[in-house]
mmCIF file of C-alpha atoms in Angstrom:
data_model
loop_
_atom_site.group_PDB
_atom_site.id
_atom_site.type_symbol
_atom_site.label_atom_id
_atom_site.label_comp_id
_atom_site.label_asym_id
_atom_site.label_seq_id
_atom_site.Cartn_x
_atom_site.Cartn_y
_atom_site.Cartn_z
ATOM 1 C CA MET A 1 16.925 -12.672 -13.354
ATOM 2 C CA VAL A 2 18.677 -13.263 -10.080
ATOM 3 C CA PHE A 3 16.217 -11.126 -8.170
ATOM 4 C CA LYS A 4 13.487 -12.607 -9.460
ATOM 5 C CA LYS A 5 14.729 -16.033 -8.477
ATOM 6 C CA ALA A 6 15.473 -14.808 -4.975
ATOM 7 C CA THR A 7 11.963 -12.913 -4.590
ATOM 8 C CA GLY A 8 9.499 -14.326 -6.901
ATOM 9 C CA HIS A 9 8.674 -11.119 -8.357
ATOM 10 C CA SER A 10 10.492 -8.691 -10.765
ATOM 11 C CA PRO A 11 12.175 -5.450 -9.093
ATOM 12 C CA LEU A 12 9.254 -3.219 -10.050
ATOM 13 C CA SER A 13 6.667 -5.567 -8.924
ATOM 14 C CA TYR A 14 8.472 -6.025 -5.569
ATOM 15 C CA ILE A 15 8.759 -2.360 -4.960
ATOM 16 C CA ASN A 16 5.075 -2.037 -5.725
ATOM 17 C CA LEU A 17 4.172 -4.976 -3.355
ATOM 18 C CA LEU A 18 6.251 -2.935 -0.620
ATOM 19 C CA LYS A 19 4.277 0.301 -1.199
ATOM 20 C CA VAL A 20 1.019 -1.820 -0.970
ATOM 21 C CA LYS A 21 2.003 -3.280 2.493
ATOM 22 C CA ARG A 22 3.018 0.239 3.779
ATOM 23 C CA ALA A 23 -0.417 1.372 2.451
ATOM 24 C CA CYS A 24 -2.114 -1.394 4.039
ATOM 25 C CA GLU A 25 -0.257 -0.460 7.498
ATOM 26 C CA LEU A 26 -1.314 3.354 7.049
ATOM 27 C CA LEU A 27 -4.893 2.223 6.410
ATOM 28 C CA ASP A 28 -5.145 -0.123 9.587
ATOM 29 C CA HIS A 29 -3.498 2.200 12.012
ATOM 30 C CA THR A 30 -4.212 5.894 10.714
ATOM 31 C CA ASP A 31 -7.091 7.952 9.765
ATOM 32 C CA MET A 32 -5.128 9.293 6.875
ATOM 33 C CA GLN A 33 -7.274 9.714 3.716
ATOM 34 C CA VAL A 34 -6.302 7.478 0.686
ATOM 35 C CA ASN A 35 -4.778 10.389 -1.347
ATOM 36 C CA GLN A 36 -2.617 11.077 1.439
ATOM 37 C CA ILE A 37 -1.335 7.786 1.949
ATOM 38 C CA CYS A 38 -0.769 7.382 -1.812
ATOM 39 C CA HIS A 39 1.532 10.357 -1.974
ATOM 40 C CA LYS A 40 3.193 9.070 1.345
ATOM 41 C CA ILE A 41 4.180 5.771 -0.196
ATOM 42 C CA GLY A 42 5.605 7.756 -3.134
ATOM 43 C CA ILE A 43 2.751 7.197 -5.713
ATOM 44 C CA ARG A 44 1.464 10.603 -7.247
ATOM 45 C CA ASP A 45 -1.165 9.451 -9.362
ATOM 46 C CA CYS A 46 -4.007 8.142 -6.719
ATOM 47 C CA TYR A 47 -6.339 6.578 -9.518
ATOM 48 C CA TYR A 48 -3.163 4.433 -10.247
ATOM 49 C CA PHE A 49 -2.604 3.592 -6.658
ATOM 50 C CA SER A 50 -6.065 2.702 -6.383
ATOM 51 C CA ARG A 51 -5.677 0.236 -9.175
ATOM 52 C CA LEU A 52 -2.383 -1.069 -7.918
ATOM 53 C CA PHE A 53 -3.898 -1.623 -4.510
ATOM 54 C CA SER A 54 -7.027 -3.469 -5.863
ATOM 55 C CA LYS A 55 -4.897 -5.599 -8.101
ATOM 56 C CA THR A 56 -2.799 -6.702 -5.331
ATOM 57 C CA MET A 57 -5.286 -7.015 -2.471
ATOM 58 C CA GLY A 58 -8.512 -7.736 -4.184
ATOM 59 C CA ILE A 59 -10.333 -4.863 -2.883
ATOM 60 C CA PRO A 60 -10.044 -1.175 -3.123
ATOM 61 C CA PRO A 61 -8.114 0.743 -0.330
ATOM 62 C CA LYS A 62 -11.420 2.462 0.905
ATOM 63 C CA ASP A 63 -12.968 -1.153 1.377
ATOM 64 C CA TYR A 64 -9.811 -2.608 3.023
ATOM 65 C CA ARG A 65 -9.913 -0.010 5.798
ATOM 66 C CA LYS A 66 -13.321 -0.672 6.941
ATOM 67 C CA PRO A 67 -12.814 -4.222 8.252
ATOM 68 C CA HIS A 68 -9.088 -3.796 9.183
ATOM 69 C CA LYS A 69 -9.192 -0.619 11.083
ATOM 70 C CA ARG A 70 -6.863 -0.641 14.224
ATOM 71 C CA ASP A 71 -5.993 1.746 16.876
ATOM 72 C CA THR A 72 -2.478 0.713 17.477
ATOM 73 C CA PRO A 73 -0.080 3.145 15.559
ATOM 74 C CA PRO A 74 2.341 1.819 13.025
ATOM 75 C CA ASP A 75 6.238 1.896 12.941
ATOM 76 C CA GLN A 76 6.643 5.672 12.061
ATOM 77 C CA SER A 77 10.264 5.137 10.975
ATOM 78 C CA ALA A 78 9.222 3.000 7.979
ATOM 79 C CA PRO A 79 8.910 4.979 4.760
#
């Protein structure tokens, strides 16, 4: 309960939010395929990842990449 009060999220939803944020960085700054990004952020089921991403961001990862693609590389030290 303390975690939820501090973050506004349950521990699991917070971890998933961090994973989606990292996926956004990778979609923005790399040419990695969605299935590669899915595995890189620690989600083995790409269908689940796509649903999670869509629920969090409002659009599927493939559609997110199109208007957000940038040429600057992300911080490679982040998981």
